[in-house]
Amino acid sequence: MKRIFSLLLLVSVALTGLAQGRWGAATEYPKVNEDNSVTFVVEAKGAQKVSVVGDFTLQAGGDKRHFDMKRGEKGVWTVTTPPLRSEIYSYNFYIDGVRTCDGRNMMRLRDGEQHFSSVIVGGERGDLYEVQDVAHGTLHTVWYDSPTLSASRRATIYLPAGYEQSKKKYPVLYLLHGMSGDETAWVELGRTAQIMDNLIATGKCMEMIVVMTNGNAWQQCAPTHLGGRAMQHYRNGKQGEPSFVESFGDVIKYVEDNYRVIRKREYRAIAGLSMGGGHTFQISREYPKMFDYVALFSAAVRGFNEPNTQQALKAQRDNGFKLYWIACGKDDFLYKLNRDYMAYLDTISFPYTWRESDGGHTWRNWRIYLSELAPMLFVK
Amino acid sequence: MKRIFSLLLLVSVALTGLAQGRWGAATEYPKVNEDNSVTFVVEAKGAQKVSVVGDFTLQAGGDKRHFDMKRGEKGVWTVTTPPLRSEIYSYNFYIDGVRTCDGRNMMRLRDGEQHFSSVIVGGERGDLYEVQDVAHGTLHTVWYDSPTLSASRRATIYLPAGYEQSKKKYPVLYLLHGMSGDETAWVELGRTAQIMDNLIATGKCMEMIVVMTNGNAWQQCAPTHLGGRAMQHYRNGKQGEPSFVESFGDVIKYVEDNYRVIRKREYRAIAGLSMGGGHTFQISREYPKMFDYVALFSAAVRGFNEPNTQQALKAQRDNGFKLYWIACGKDDFLYKLNRDYMAYLDTISFPYTWRESDGGHTWRNWRIYLSELAPMLFVK
């Protein structure tokens, strides 16, 4: 049968013209070299100027440097970066000013409306983001009913390896995305499934369920998913009332009705980045005694000066919790806001843990924060 | 809080430079016009020649026509297609010979190593492929253990709406992809979840579980998923022994151990396209009395002349089944092979149903075949 399929491959290739770019050299680049530099290659015969821009060249403030590529034979342009730290990197080519993904690289990430090619430099952190030879959890893409928002809404749920065959009940981490994100962001950009699989497999964190919602109240789901109709929604969508925060009880109800979870505050955690950090800041006090673990990643904690909010924060302090973790990068445009927020928390003796990092408002930091937070959760 | 987030949006946009292409005009195109023509727009100031190529221009034999785009002000190129039939279309731009996706369109599809932008023209068939306001099933991305292949392997499983809360047992359709595909193909290119949701909701087919495997024995999962390590596997991978067909019992075992399924032949179906049609052709006879419904879509049915295969086909005929459905397009490069196969089946009085369609070896046809097959399954 093997010979038959080899023959069929030839026939298929010859007749449908699929050979090029599908089974050929297309998978050779980008190439991670032995010194962890990365070589990029793109064919652009007619181009005058070609460069690669990636978050391997991210500067403080969010600007990315262009690496100019050099034209070689047959209009093939190449460049090799300096050695890079172990990480997952996203990048685009600019060909005479037009931003494109890398046609030779199958790995792509969507960040909001923008698509990037991506490459993992392994060794250290990059290994944590790769699929390793460990037991893998399951991802569920569910639709839950939200009576508050009068909509069926999409969420992504990670179940740790062994959930299906076990009779156990599990703790739950609710993990919220930022502005321009949706229910796909934490899995795609945040590598949540890989981080959790790898931390759990090496005994670095407890087994837990991770629930990743869509925090845009006007969206039923990622705009990529719905097709034309959703794109229309997306174009016309407004952040409305009721808010995602008000609807959050619908999420908890769905999860607790449909999964084997421990329905106790000491087994519920909530974390979010940027806008999702703002949601976490709100939800953690508007659903009192629900979460014993709260984490703000580069969080939009605006509004903490309002009297109602301050009263609610005092109530949250009095209700108690096990962890209130605030993480932000020194170059983040929300850094000062978070420092101001903590200065206020100090005045009311609200206990929190501060994690200051390098860098700015980036997925690099949010992946790091998740990998640091998870081991602190649900530990006796 | 609304005002605060508006303010935050402005700050965020100003400081991180995310505005352009993320929340702006980027979502306006491609535009499906009232007459079902589609207008494409791309900015390419420095370009000499820009065209769009999509499967809306697919010719017999698989060639696609280029629609030349016209340069307008500020280097913005546009073209409007003729009115198109309701369908989901994929396309690329060619900018001075470089193939790219549409930076204004969030919807993308991967077909093997190639990425396409996509757009749905609604009304008829396109509506079947859209997310409609009906109850939605759940998608599970699982890893199952395959002792035969000594690997943990990834599969995608569709559960009909209501599965979680029901106590019922369900029939199962095993749905296999073709060459260059993987466990993501039927969901992404085949729109399986939408087709099944919409058919079930309108009473046109029975509730069923759909299991979509990775049919490449040397792959643990889609190469996009694993990152660098898997890309390496993918590059070096060979179609080996044991084969995917030999390992198929591992899939059935996983599904029957982990889901509420009816373990009877009259509630199991198997279907596949191209190489997956070849797998179906093999599996349906090598796992005797397992499947009462068998469907070959543009199937690679090579080997039917071999004496062992013919003996197995006679045994399959004698074992009996409810449906053996053979579908192929008149322009398909496997059309003659399928006609020859049926000529042989006639000589041994092997009962089958022939569905001849227009068109060739395309996802357009496979989506149609799935939407025609599903209503025939598990009907008393």
Short mmCIF file of N, CA and C in Angstrom, two decimals, chain A residues 219-342:
data_model
loop_
_atom_site.label_atom_id
_atom_site.label_comp_id
_atom_site.label_asym_id
_atom_site.label_seq_id
_atom_site.Cartn_x
_atom_site.Cartn_y
_atom_site.Cartn_z
N GLN A 219 -19.56 40.79 21.49
CA GLN A 219 -19.16 39.71 20.58
C GLN A 219 -19.67 38.38 21.09
N GLN A 220 -20.24 37.57 20.22
CA GLN A 220 -20.58 36.21 20.63
C GLN A 220 -19.33 35.34 20.66
N CYS A 221 -18.39 35.65 19.78
CA CYS A 221 -17.20 34.82 19.65
C CYS A 221 -16.17 35.56 18.82
N ALA A 222 -15.03 34.95 18.65
CA ALA A 222 -13.97 35.52 17.82
C ALA A 222 -14.51 35.86 16.43
N PRO A 223 -14.19 37.03 15.93
CA PRO A 223 -14.71 37.43 14.62
C PRO A 223 -14.25 36.52 13.50
N THR A 224 -13.13 35.87 13.66
CA THR A 224 -12.66 34.92 12.65
C THR A 224 -13.59 33.73 12.52
N HIS A 225 -14.31 33.44 13.58
CA HIS A 225 -15.05 32.19 13.61
C HIS A 225 -16.40 32.28 12.92
N LEU A 226 -17.04 33.42 13.03
CA LEU A 226 -18.42 33.52 12.57
C LEU A 226 -18.55 33.74 11.07
N GLY A 227 -17.50 34.17 10.42
CA GLY A 227 -17.64 34.48 9.01
C GLY A 227 -18.28 35.84 8.81
N GLY A 228 -18.82 36.03 7.63
CA GLY A 228 -19.31 37.35 7.21
C GLY A 228 -20.29 38.00 8.17
N ARG A 229 -21.20 37.20 8.71
CA ARG A 229 -22.22 37.76 9.58
C ARG A 229 -21.58 38.36 10.84
N ALA A 230 -20.62 37.64 11.39
CA ALA A 230 -19.97 38.13 12.61
C ALA A 230 -19.10 39.32 12.32
N MET A 231 -18.50 39.31 11.14
CA MET A 231 -17.68 40.45 10.79
C MET A 231 -18.54 41.70 10.81
N GLN A 232 -19.76 41.54 10.34
CA GLN A 232 -20.69 42.66 10.36
C GLN A 232 -20.97 43.10 11.80
N HIS A 233 -21.25 42.12 12.65
CA HIS A 233 -21.43 42.42 14.08
C HIS A 233 -20.22 43.17 14.60
N TYR A 234 -19.07 42.65 14.24
CA TYR A 234 -17.82 43.17 14.78
C TYR A 234 -17.64 44.63 14.36
N ARG A 235 -17.94 44.89 13.07
CA ARG A 235 -17.80 46.26 12.58
C ARG A 235 -18.74 47.21 13.31
N ASN A 236 -19.97 46.72 13.53
CA ASN A 236 -20.99 47.60 14.09
C ASN A 236 -21.01 47.55 15.61
N GLY A 237 -20.22 46.64 16.18
CA GLY A 237 -20.32 46.38 17.62
C GLY A 237 -19.92 47.55 18.48
N LYS A 238 -20.61 47.69 19.57
CA LYS A 238 -20.28 48.71 20.57
C LYS A 238 -20.17 48.00 21.92
N GLN A 239 -19.28 48.55 22.76
CA GLN A 239 -19.22 48.05 24.13
C GLN A 239 -20.50 48.52 24.80
N GLY A 240 -21.33 47.59 25.16
CA GLY A 240 -22.67 47.99 25.60
C GLY A 240 -22.96 47.65 27.04
N GLU A 241 -24.19 47.75 27.39
CA GLU A 241 -24.71 47.33 28.68
C GLU A 241 -25.69 46.20 28.39
N PRO A 242 -25.83 45.19 29.23
CA PRO A 242 -24.99 44.94 30.39
C PRO A 242 -23.55 44.62 29.99
N SER A 243 -22.68 44.71 30.94
CA SER A 243 -21.26 44.53 30.66
C SER A 243 -20.87 43.06 30.80
N PHE A 244 -19.67 42.75 30.32
CA PHE A 244 -19.13 41.41 30.51
C PHE A 244 -19.03 41.07 32.00
N VAL A 245 -18.64 42.07 32.80
CA VAL A 245 -18.53 41.83 34.24
C VAL A 245 -19.88 41.41 34.82
N GLU A 246 -20.93 42.12 34.43
CA GLU A 246 -22.26 41.76 34.93
C GLU A 246 -22.68 40.36 34.49
N SER A 247 -22.18 39.93 33.35
CA SER A 247 -22.58 38.61 32.83
C SER A 247 -21.72 37.48 33.37
N PHE A 248 -20.74 37.79 34.20
CA PHE A 248 -19.77 36.76 34.54
C PHE A 248 -20.37 35.59 35.33
N GLY A 249 -21.45 35.87 36.04
CA GLY A 249 -22.14 34.79 36.74
C GLY A 249 -22.63 33.70 35.79
N ASP A 250 -22.96 34.09 34.56
CA ASP A 250 -23.40 33.10 33.56
C ASP A 250 -22.26 32.13 33.22
N VAL A 251 -21.05 32.66 33.19
CA VAL A 251 -19.88 31.82 32.90
C VAL A 251 -19.67 30.82 34.03
N ILE A 252 -19.69 31.34 35.26
CA ILE A 252 -19.45 30.46 36.42
C ILE A 252 -20.52 29.37 36.47
N LYS A 253 -21.77 29.77 36.22
CA LYS A 253 -22.86 28.79 36.25
C LYS A 253 -22.62 27.69 35.21
N TYR A 254 -22.28 28.10 34.00
CA TYR A 254 -22.04 27.10 32.96
C TYR A 254 -20.94 26.12 33.37
N VAL A 255 -19.85 26.68 33.86
CA VAL A 255 -18.71 25.83 34.22
C VAL A 255 -19.09 24.88 35.35
N GLU A 256 -19.78 25.42 36.35
CA GLU A 256 -20.08 24.57 37.52
C GLU A 256 -21.20 23.57 37.23
N ASP A 257 -22.04 23.87 36.24
CA ASP A 257 -23.09 22.91 35.84
C ASP A 257 -22.55 21.80 34.94
N ASN A 258 -21.46 22.07 34.23
CA ASN A 258 -21.03 21.15 33.18
C ASN A 258 -19.70 20.46 33.43
N TYR A 259 -18.98 20.89 34.44
CA TYR A 259 -17.68 20.28 34.72
C TYR A 259 -17.59 19.87 36.18
N ARG A 260 -16.75 18.89 36.46
CA ARG A 260 -16.52 18.46 37.84
C ARG A 260 -15.55 19.42 38.51
N VAL A 261 -16.12 20.44 39.15
CA VAL A 261 -15.28 21.46 39.80
C VAL A 261 -15.61 21.51 41.29
N ILE A 262 -14.65 22.01 42.06
CA ILE A 262 -14.86 22.17 43.50
C ILE A 262 -15.49 23.55 43.70
N ARG A 263 -16.71 23.55 44.22
CA ARG A 263 -17.45 24.82 44.32
C ARG A 263 -17.14 25.53 45.63
N LYS A 264 -15.88 25.90 45.80
CA LYS A 264 -15.47 26.61 47.01
C LYS A 264 -14.50 27.71 46.61
N ARG A 265 -14.55 28.81 47.36
CA ARG A 265 -13.72 29.95 47.00
C ARG A 265 -12.24 29.60 46.98
N GLU A 266 -11.81 28.69 47.85
CA GLU A 266 -10.38 28.37 47.89
C GLU A 266 -9.94 27.52 46.69
N TYR A 267 -10.90 27.15 45.84
CA TYR A 267 -10.55 26.43 44.62
C TYR A 267 -10.97 27.19 43.37
N ARG A 268 -11.20 28.51 43.54
CA ARG A 268 -11.46 29.35 42.37
C ARG A 268 -10.43 30.46 42.30
N ALA A 269 -9.88 30.67 41.08
CA ALA A 269 -8.93 31.77 40.86
C ALA A 269 -9.39 32.55 39.64
N ILE A 270 -9.04 33.83 39.61
CA ILE A 270 -9.33 34.64 38.42
C ILE A 270 -8.12 35.51 38.13
N ALA A 271 -7.77 35.56 36.83
CA ALA A 271 -6.63 36.37 36.40
C ALA A 271 -6.95 36.95 35.03
N GLY A 272 -6.35 38.08 34.72
CA GLY A 272 -6.58 38.67 33.41
C GLY A 272 -5.50 39.67 33.07
N LEU A 273 -5.36 39.91 31.78
CA LEU A 273 -4.34 40.85 31.32
C LEU A 273 -5.01 42.09 30.76
N SER A 274 -4.39 43.24 31.02
CA SER A 274 -4.82 44.51 30.44
C SER A 274 -6.32 44.76 30.69
N MET A 275 -7.15 44.84 29.66
CA MET A 275 -8.59 44.98 29.89
C MET A 275 -9.11 43.84 30.76
N GLY A 276 -8.62 42.64 30.52
CA GLY A 276 -9.01 41.49 31.33
C GLY A 276 -8.52 41.60 32.77
N GLY A 277 -7.42 42.35 32.95
CA GLY A 277 -6.98 42.68 34.31
C GLY A 277 -7.97 43.62 34.96
N GLY A 278 -8.49 44.56 34.15
CA GLY A 278 -9.56 45.44 34.65
C GLY A 278 -10.81 44.65 35.00
N HIS A 279 -11.16 43.69 34.14
CA HIS A 279 -12.30 42.82 34.46
C HIS A 279 -12.05 42.05 35.76
N THR A 280 -10.85 41.55 35.92
CA THR A 280 -10.51 40.78 37.13
C THR A 280 -10.61 41.67 38.37
N PHE A 281 -10.08 42.88 38.25
CA PHE A 281 -10.15 43.90 39.31
C PHE A 281 -11.62 44.12 39.72
N GLN A 282 -12.51 44.15 38.74
CA GLN A 282 -13.93 44.36 39.05
C GLN A 282 -14.60 43.08 39.57
N ILE A 283 -14.45 42.01 38.79
CA ILE A 283 -15.16 40.76 39.11
C ILE A 283 -14.78 40.25 40.50
N SER A 284 -13.49 40.39 40.84
CA SER A 284 -13.03 39.83 42.11
C SER A 284 -13.69 40.51 43.30
N ARG A 285 -14.17 41.75 43.12
CA ARG A 285 -14.88 42.37 44.26
C ARG A 285 -16.39 42.38 44.05
N GLU A 286 -16.87 42.29 42.81
CA GLU A 286 -18.31 42.32 42.58
C GLU A 286 -18.95 40.94 42.75
N TYR A 287 -18.13 39.90 42.80
CA TYR A 287 -18.61 38.56 43.13
C TYR A 287 -17.94 38.17 44.45
N PRO A 288 -18.44 38.71 45.57
CA PRO A 288 -17.71 38.57 46.83
C PRO A 288 -17.62 37.12 47.30
N LYS A 289 -16.53 36.81 47.92
CA LYS A 289 -16.26 35.48 48.49
C LYS A 289 -16.30 34.37 47.43
N MET A 290 -16.08 34.76 46.18
CA MET A 290 -16.09 33.77 45.10
C MET A 290 -14.68 33.26 44.80
N PHE A 291 -13.69 34.17 44.86
CA PHE A 291 -12.32 33.83 44.44
C PHE A 291 -11.32 34.07 45.57
N ASP A 292 -10.56 33.05 45.88
CA ASP A 292 -9.50 33.23 46.87
C ASP A 292 -8.17 33.63 46.22
N TYR A 293 -8.10 33.53 44.90
CA TYR A 293 -6.87 33.88 44.19
C TYR A 293 -7.22 34.86 43.08
N VAL A 294 -6.56 36.00 43.09
CA VAL A 294 -6.84 37.07 42.13
C VAL A 294 -5.50 37.54 41.57
N ALA A 295 -5.41 37.66 40.23
CA ALA A 295 -4.13 38.11 39.66
C ALA A 295 -4.38 39.11 38.54
N LEU A 296 -3.68 40.23 38.63
CA LEU A 296 -3.79 41.29 37.64
C LEU A 296 -2.49 41.35 36.84
N PHE A 297 -2.60 41.12 35.52
CA PHE A 297 -1.42 41.18 34.65
C PHE A 297 -1.52 42.49 33.85
N SER A 298 -0.57 43.41 34.04
CA SER A 298 -0.58 44.67 33.27
C SER A 298 -2.00 45.23 33.22
N ALA A 299 -2.60 45.33 34.37
CA ALA A 299 -4.06 45.51 34.42
C ALA A 299 -4.51 46.95 34.29
N ALA A 300 -5.64 47.11 33.61
CA ALA A 300 -6.29 48.41 33.47
C ALA A 300 -7.14 48.65 34.72
N VAL A 301 -6.48 49.09 35.81
CA VAL A 301 -7.17 49.22 37.10
C VAL A 301 -7.73 50.62 37.29
N ARG A 302 -8.19 51.21 36.21
CA ARG A 302 -8.77 52.55 36.30
C ARG A 302 -10.04 52.52 37.15
N GLY A 303 -10.27 53.64 37.79
CA GLY A 303 -11.49 53.76 38.57
C GLY A 303 -11.29 53.48 40.05
N PHE A 304 -10.07 53.15 40.47
CA PHE A 304 -9.89 52.80 41.88
C PHE A 304 -10.07 54.01 42.81
N ASN A 305 -10.05 55.20 42.22
CA ASN A 305 -10.25 56.40 43.04
C ASN A 305 -11.71 56.73 43.30
N GLU A 306 -12.60 56.05 42.60
CA GLU A 306 -14.03 56.34 42.79
C GLU A 306 -14.50 55.83 44.15
N PRO A 307 -15.34 56.62 44.84
CA PRO A 307 -15.76 56.24 46.19
C PRO A 307 -16.41 54.85 46.26
N ASN A 308 -17.27 54.53 45.29
CA ASN A 308 -17.92 53.21 45.31
C ASN A 308 -16.90 52.08 45.21
N THR A 309 -15.92 52.30 44.34
CA THR A 309 -14.89 51.28 44.16
C THR A 309 -14.08 51.12 45.44
N GLN A 310 -13.75 52.25 46.06
CA GLN A 310 -12.93 52.17 47.28
C GLN A 310 -13.68 51.45 48.40
N GLN A 311 -14.97 51.69 48.46
CA GLN A 311 -15.78 50.99 49.46
C GLN A 311 -15.77 49.48 49.19
N ALA A 312 -15.93 49.15 47.89
CA ALA A 312 -15.94 47.73 47.51
C ALA A 312 -14.59 47.08 47.78
N LEU A 313 -13.51 47.83 47.57
CA LEU A 313 -12.17 47.28 47.84
C LEU A 313 -11.99 47.00 49.33
N LYS A 314 -12.53 47.89 50.17
CA LYS A 314 -12.44 47.65 51.62
C LYS A 314 -13.24 46.40 52.00
N ALA A 315 -14.39 46.26 51.38
CA ALA A 315 -15.19 45.06 51.65
C ALA A 315 -14.43 43.81 51.20
N GLN A 316 -13.79 43.92 50.03
CA GLN A 316 -13.00 42.78 49.52
C GLN A 316 -11.86 42.44 50.50
N ARG A 317 -11.19 43.46 51.00
CA ARG A 317 -10.14 43.25 52.00
C ARG A 317 -10.71 42.52 53.23
N ASP A 318 -11.87 42.97 53.68
CA ASP A 318 -12.46 42.38 54.89
C ASP A 318 -12.95 40.95 54.65
N ASN A 319 -13.41 40.70 53.43
CA ASN A 319 -13.84 39.34 53.10
C ASN A 319 -12.67 38.36 53.12
N GLY A 320 -11.49 38.90 52.79
CA GLY A 320 -10.29 38.07 52.80
C GLY A 320 -10.10 37.26 51.53
N PHE A 321 -8.87 36.84 51.32
CA PHE A 321 -8.50 36.01 50.16
C PHE A 321 -7.09 35.51 50.43
N LYS A 322 -6.63 34.61 49.60
CA LYS A 322 -5.29 34.05 49.83
C LYS A 322 -4.21 34.76 49.04
N LEU A 323 -4.57 35.27 47.86
CA LEU A 323 -3.53 35.91 47.02
C LEU A 323 -4.18 37.00 46.18
N TYR A 324 -3.54 38.15 46.16
CA TYR A 324 -3.92 39.24 45.25
C TYR A 324 -2.61 39.68 44.61
N TRP A 325 -2.41 39.21 43.40
CA TRP A 325 -1.09 39.30 42.76
C TRP A 325 -1.15 40.37 41.68
N ILE A 326 -0.25 41.33 41.74
CA ILE A 326 -0.22 42.42 40.76
C ILE A 326 1.11 42.36 40.03
N ALA A 327 1.05 42.14 38.71
CA ALA A 327 2.27 42.03 37.91
C ALA A 327 2.24 43.06 36.80
N CYS A 328 3.37 43.73 36.60
CA CYS A 328 3.44 44.71 35.51
C CYS A 328 4.90 44.93 35.13
N GLY A 329 5.12 45.21 33.85
CA GLY A 329 6.48 45.47 33.37
C GLY A 329 6.84 46.93 33.52
N LYS A 330 8.12 47.18 33.70
CA LYS A 330 8.57 48.56 33.93
C LYS A 330 8.33 49.46 32.72
N ASP A 331 8.28 48.87 31.53
CA ASP A 331 8.05 49.69 30.33
C ASP A 331 6.58 49.74 29.94
N ASP A 332 5.72 49.16 30.75
CA ASP A 332 4.30 49.10 30.40
C ASP A 332 3.66 50.48 30.56
N PHE A 333 2.79 50.84 29.59
CA PHE A 333 2.13 52.16 29.71
C PHE A 333 1.16 52.19 30.88
N LEU A 334 0.86 51.04 31.47
CA LEU A 334 -0.01 51.00 32.65
C LEU A 334 0.81 50.85 33.95
N TYR A 335 2.13 50.93 33.83
CA TYR A 335 2.98 50.74 35.01
C TYR A 335 2.64 51.76 36.10
N LYS A 336 2.59 53.03 35.72
CA LYS A 336 2.35 54.08 36.72
C LYS A 336 0.97 53.90 37.37
N LEU A 337 0.00 53.56 36.53
CA LEU A 337 -1.35 53.33 37.06
C LEU A 337 -1.34 52.23 38.12
N ASN A 338 -0.61 51.17 37.85
CA ASN A 338 -0.54 50.07 38.81
C ASN A 338 0.20 50.50 40.09
N ARG A 339 1.25 51.31 39.93
CA ARG A 339 1.95 51.82 41.11
C ARG A 339 1.01 52.70 41.94
N ASP A 340 0.25 53.53 41.26
CA ASP A 340 -0.71 54.41 41.96
C ASP A 340 -1.76 53.58 42.69
N TYR A 341 -2.22 52.54 42.02
CA TYR A 341 -3.23 51.66 42.62
C TYR A 341 -2.67 51.03 43.90
N MET A 342 -1.45 50.53 43.82
CA MET A 342 -0.85 49.90 45.00
C MET A 342 -0.63 50.90 46.12
#
